[in-house]
Amino acid sequence: MRFSWSRWVGIIVKEFIQLKRDRLTFGMIIGIPVIQLILFGYAINSDPKRLPTAVLSADASAYSRTLLAAMQTSGYFRIEKNVADENELEEMMAHGTVQFAVTIPENFGRKLVRGERPVLLVEADASDPAAIGNAVAALAQIASSSLNRDLGGSLAELKAVASPIDMRVHRRYNPEGVTAYNIVPGLLGTILTMTMVLMTGLAMTRERERGTFENLLSTPALPIEVMTGKIIPYILIGLVQVTLIVVAALLLFKVPMQGNPLLLYFVVLIFIAANLTLGITFSSVARNQLQSMQMTFFFFLPSILLSGFMFPFRGMPDWAQWLGSLLPLTHFLVLVRGIMLKGNTLDELWPAIWPILAFMLVVIGIGLGFYKRTLD
Amino acid sequence: MTPENQPRARGEAARDPLHRGSNPELVIDVEKLNKSFGTKHVVRDFSLQVRRGEIYGFLGPNGSGKTTSIRMLCGLLKPDSGRGTCLGYDVVRETAQIKREVGYMTQRFSLWEDLTIRENLEFVARMYGMRDRKEAVASALRELNLHERQDQLAGTLSGGWKQRLALAACMLHRPKLLLLDEPTAGVDPQARRDFWEEIHGLAAKGISVLVSTHYMDEAERCHRLAYIAYGKLLATGTPDEVLHLFRLRTWAVSGQPARLVALAAELHGEPGISHVTAFGNTLHVTGEDEAELEKAVSKYFDEKDLAWRKAEAGLEDVFIHLMQSAPEAEQ
Ligand SMILES: Nc1ncnc2c1ncn2[C@@H]1O[C@H](COP(=O)(O)OP(=O)(O)O)[C@@H](O)[C@H]1O
Ligand SMILES: [Mg+2]
């Protein structure tokens, strides 16, 4: 029998009507991105102030006092303690009692006056990168403007150089220095994984559990018509979700868009397709909705943990990296970052595209193997 | 080379009446179908012939394999062994063609409860690729008096209305054969009567119907019957033929309910008595041999609170008798 467009359209229409009536699912589809956007959006926008800071000062000049006072008044830093030695400083960082450790070297003031650009070492606990971003950005500004004021007059010529000090920021515990921008690709990826796999996973098992599958099977509808017809509404939903998140990212959170938006939609479609095939396969394998849901979460957890969304990918042990590289989300994060932040082209993206396609092929193979054409 | 020897395309063969089973008048012609689920042999050597325009009743206790047999006929289950045709199409290989021309009403309501009546019918019409979808849906709504409720969600309908909707849906594409699996279970008597009027009207138009049921009055309204138990077909024939399969004799006895309960226990298993069945305030005592039966019951004739009379054995008596003589030890 041949593929029938009339039957296919019939299935799509039915799915849309059912989706419209299923308030809970519909709410989830719109609600998940909105809630996550608000939650993470807050994280992106958050501008934490009064971060605990420890200072190890080996210089007693007026300049170092000026610098510390300026840091305090900026509102970003709350100087908790002036420590006497490096070990204490290290311990406070390791325990997380302070977010920043500032080390002012010997002869800071003298070197400054001589125009030798003394080193100011700032160690930051970057395990929560969103927390320190603004403070670090502000620090350079605070240092140069406060010191420049003090240096005025006889030392005016020193202002000519970009900054009177050589500030070195060490991000600790998160060498990659994941930025808040990473949250947008991550959000796109997790929301799509969640909704696409879950919704399609439920699509077939729901029919089976309610007994309507028997009716569907007794009509001439072909498996390919049923499967693809059920997928279409979710592709559209996925695209709506993506648009929602991307627009919010651009407008509200000022995430740059270096690359081609069409390219972004192209890789999004590939990613959606991979997740939908997985969902349909889950629902072919699962006996009921609960099992399908369990499979989804079983897949969702490693996707979140091992893809580089939660933890920096290169910071993970080898086995975890290897596992992570099997997951579409891992490559999707690379793709979206590449397009939005670096303006990558298709050529440059290919190494992250083919693993998703390969994943899809394997999953389709498994799914067709399990698809039941009868009630057996 | 004669034309007969030339190879034919399979599709062509299917359209040729000569190749439709042995007898073109048979809409269902299957032989020795078997089906197991795991180690459970659910249908054994099931053979059935249904003629065009016939209403064929399919009876048997719960779990005897009726639904499984029907599903094998319309391509929803693949038989483990056996062969046969449905509307001339092979039940194993040509299930796609069978599905197009058969209307199957499932035992459990299986339309979409979150769609309205009209949406359900439109969906079904689309699945069968009907060109005159709008008219077909409109006339189905009209004929089954579903018009006023067309925008009601199917899930909110009562049992009788659900059954009407299911019937409308399975007849929408004008099938040649209807397979109805316990269509009247849980439906009130008036609705059942209406339903059977409808079925007889369809049969008069040449549509064949295979209908499974538990109701004896419905069995009597069929042209032919098949009785299945433990996956085995035990009897087939017209209601009259089935009724006279055995020379069953029955005595009816009425009296005090409490006494009747005790009497039933006393008579149960006595020589000459095959079974005792309660019908309201009467007991039917049935046996195969007139003399032996009379010998067994005659000792109670003098009991003053009991009134004995001879009665006709009904289909139900025959089926109970069939069940008891079936080799259920195999299970
Ligand atoms: N899909 C299945 N898997 C396992 N057992 C089944 C399945 N379908 C039916 N059965 C079993 O087969 C037997 C016959 O069932 P069924 O054909 O529904 O009988 P009926 O319709 O006469 O009540 C029952 O014991 C039932 O439990
Ligand atoms: Mg049944």
XYZ file of C-alpha atoms in Angstrom, chain A residues 1 4 6-11 13-14 17-18 21 207 209-212 214-221 373-376, chain B residues 35 37 67 71 75-78 96 99-100 102 104 106 108-112 114-116 119 123-124 126-129 153:
60
model
C 0.000 0.000 0.000
C -1.672 8.404 1.700
C -5.231 12.153 3.249
C -4.634 9.666 6.056
C -1.496 11.490 7.103
C -3.330 14.813 7.357
C -6.095 13.038 9.273
C -3.634 11.862 11.896
C -5.461 16.949 12.631
C -6.418 14.409 15.281
C -7.197 18.450 18.448
C -6.143 16.062 21.207
C -7.802 19.452 24.715
C -3.022 4.898 22.325
C -3.116 2.009 27.063
C -6.463 3.551 26.193
C -7.233 0.747 23.764
C -7.496 3.108 20.809
C -6.636 -1.453 18.281
C -8.947 0.857 16.391
C -6.059 2.601 14.687
C -4.571 -0.754 13.699
C -7.843 -1.965 12.256
C -7.906 0.946 9.789
C -5.705 0.912 6.696
C -3.367 3.529 8.233
C 2.150 -3.932 13.218
C -0.267 -6.209 15.032
C -1.536 -6.595 18.568
C 0.729 -9.626 19.160
C -2.814 -18.878 18.306
C 0.307 -16.284 23.850
C -11.804 -11.887 20.566
C -8.596 -10.347 15.599
C -5.349 -8.993 10.458
C -4.777 -7.610 13.947
C -3.149 -10.825 15.101
C -1.006 -13.155 13.079
C -4.033 -4.401 4.269
C -8.694 -3.826 6.713
C -10.052 -1.634 3.913
C -13.970 -4.962 6.882
C -14.408 -4.112 13.072
C -13.860 -3.774 19.259
C -13.945 -2.393 24.497
C -14.869 1.095 23.280
C -11.804 2.105 21.308
C -12.633 5.427 19.714
C -10.990 8.572 21.001
C -11.140 13.260 23.834
C -12.586 13.784 20.361
C -16.206 14.700 19.695
C -14.338 14.445 14.983
C -11.017 10.872 11.503
C -12.213 7.382 10.642
C -10.026 10.063 6.562
C -8.309 6.833 7.550
C -10.302 5.043 4.882
C -9.511 7.782 2.382
C -16.945 14.436 23.554
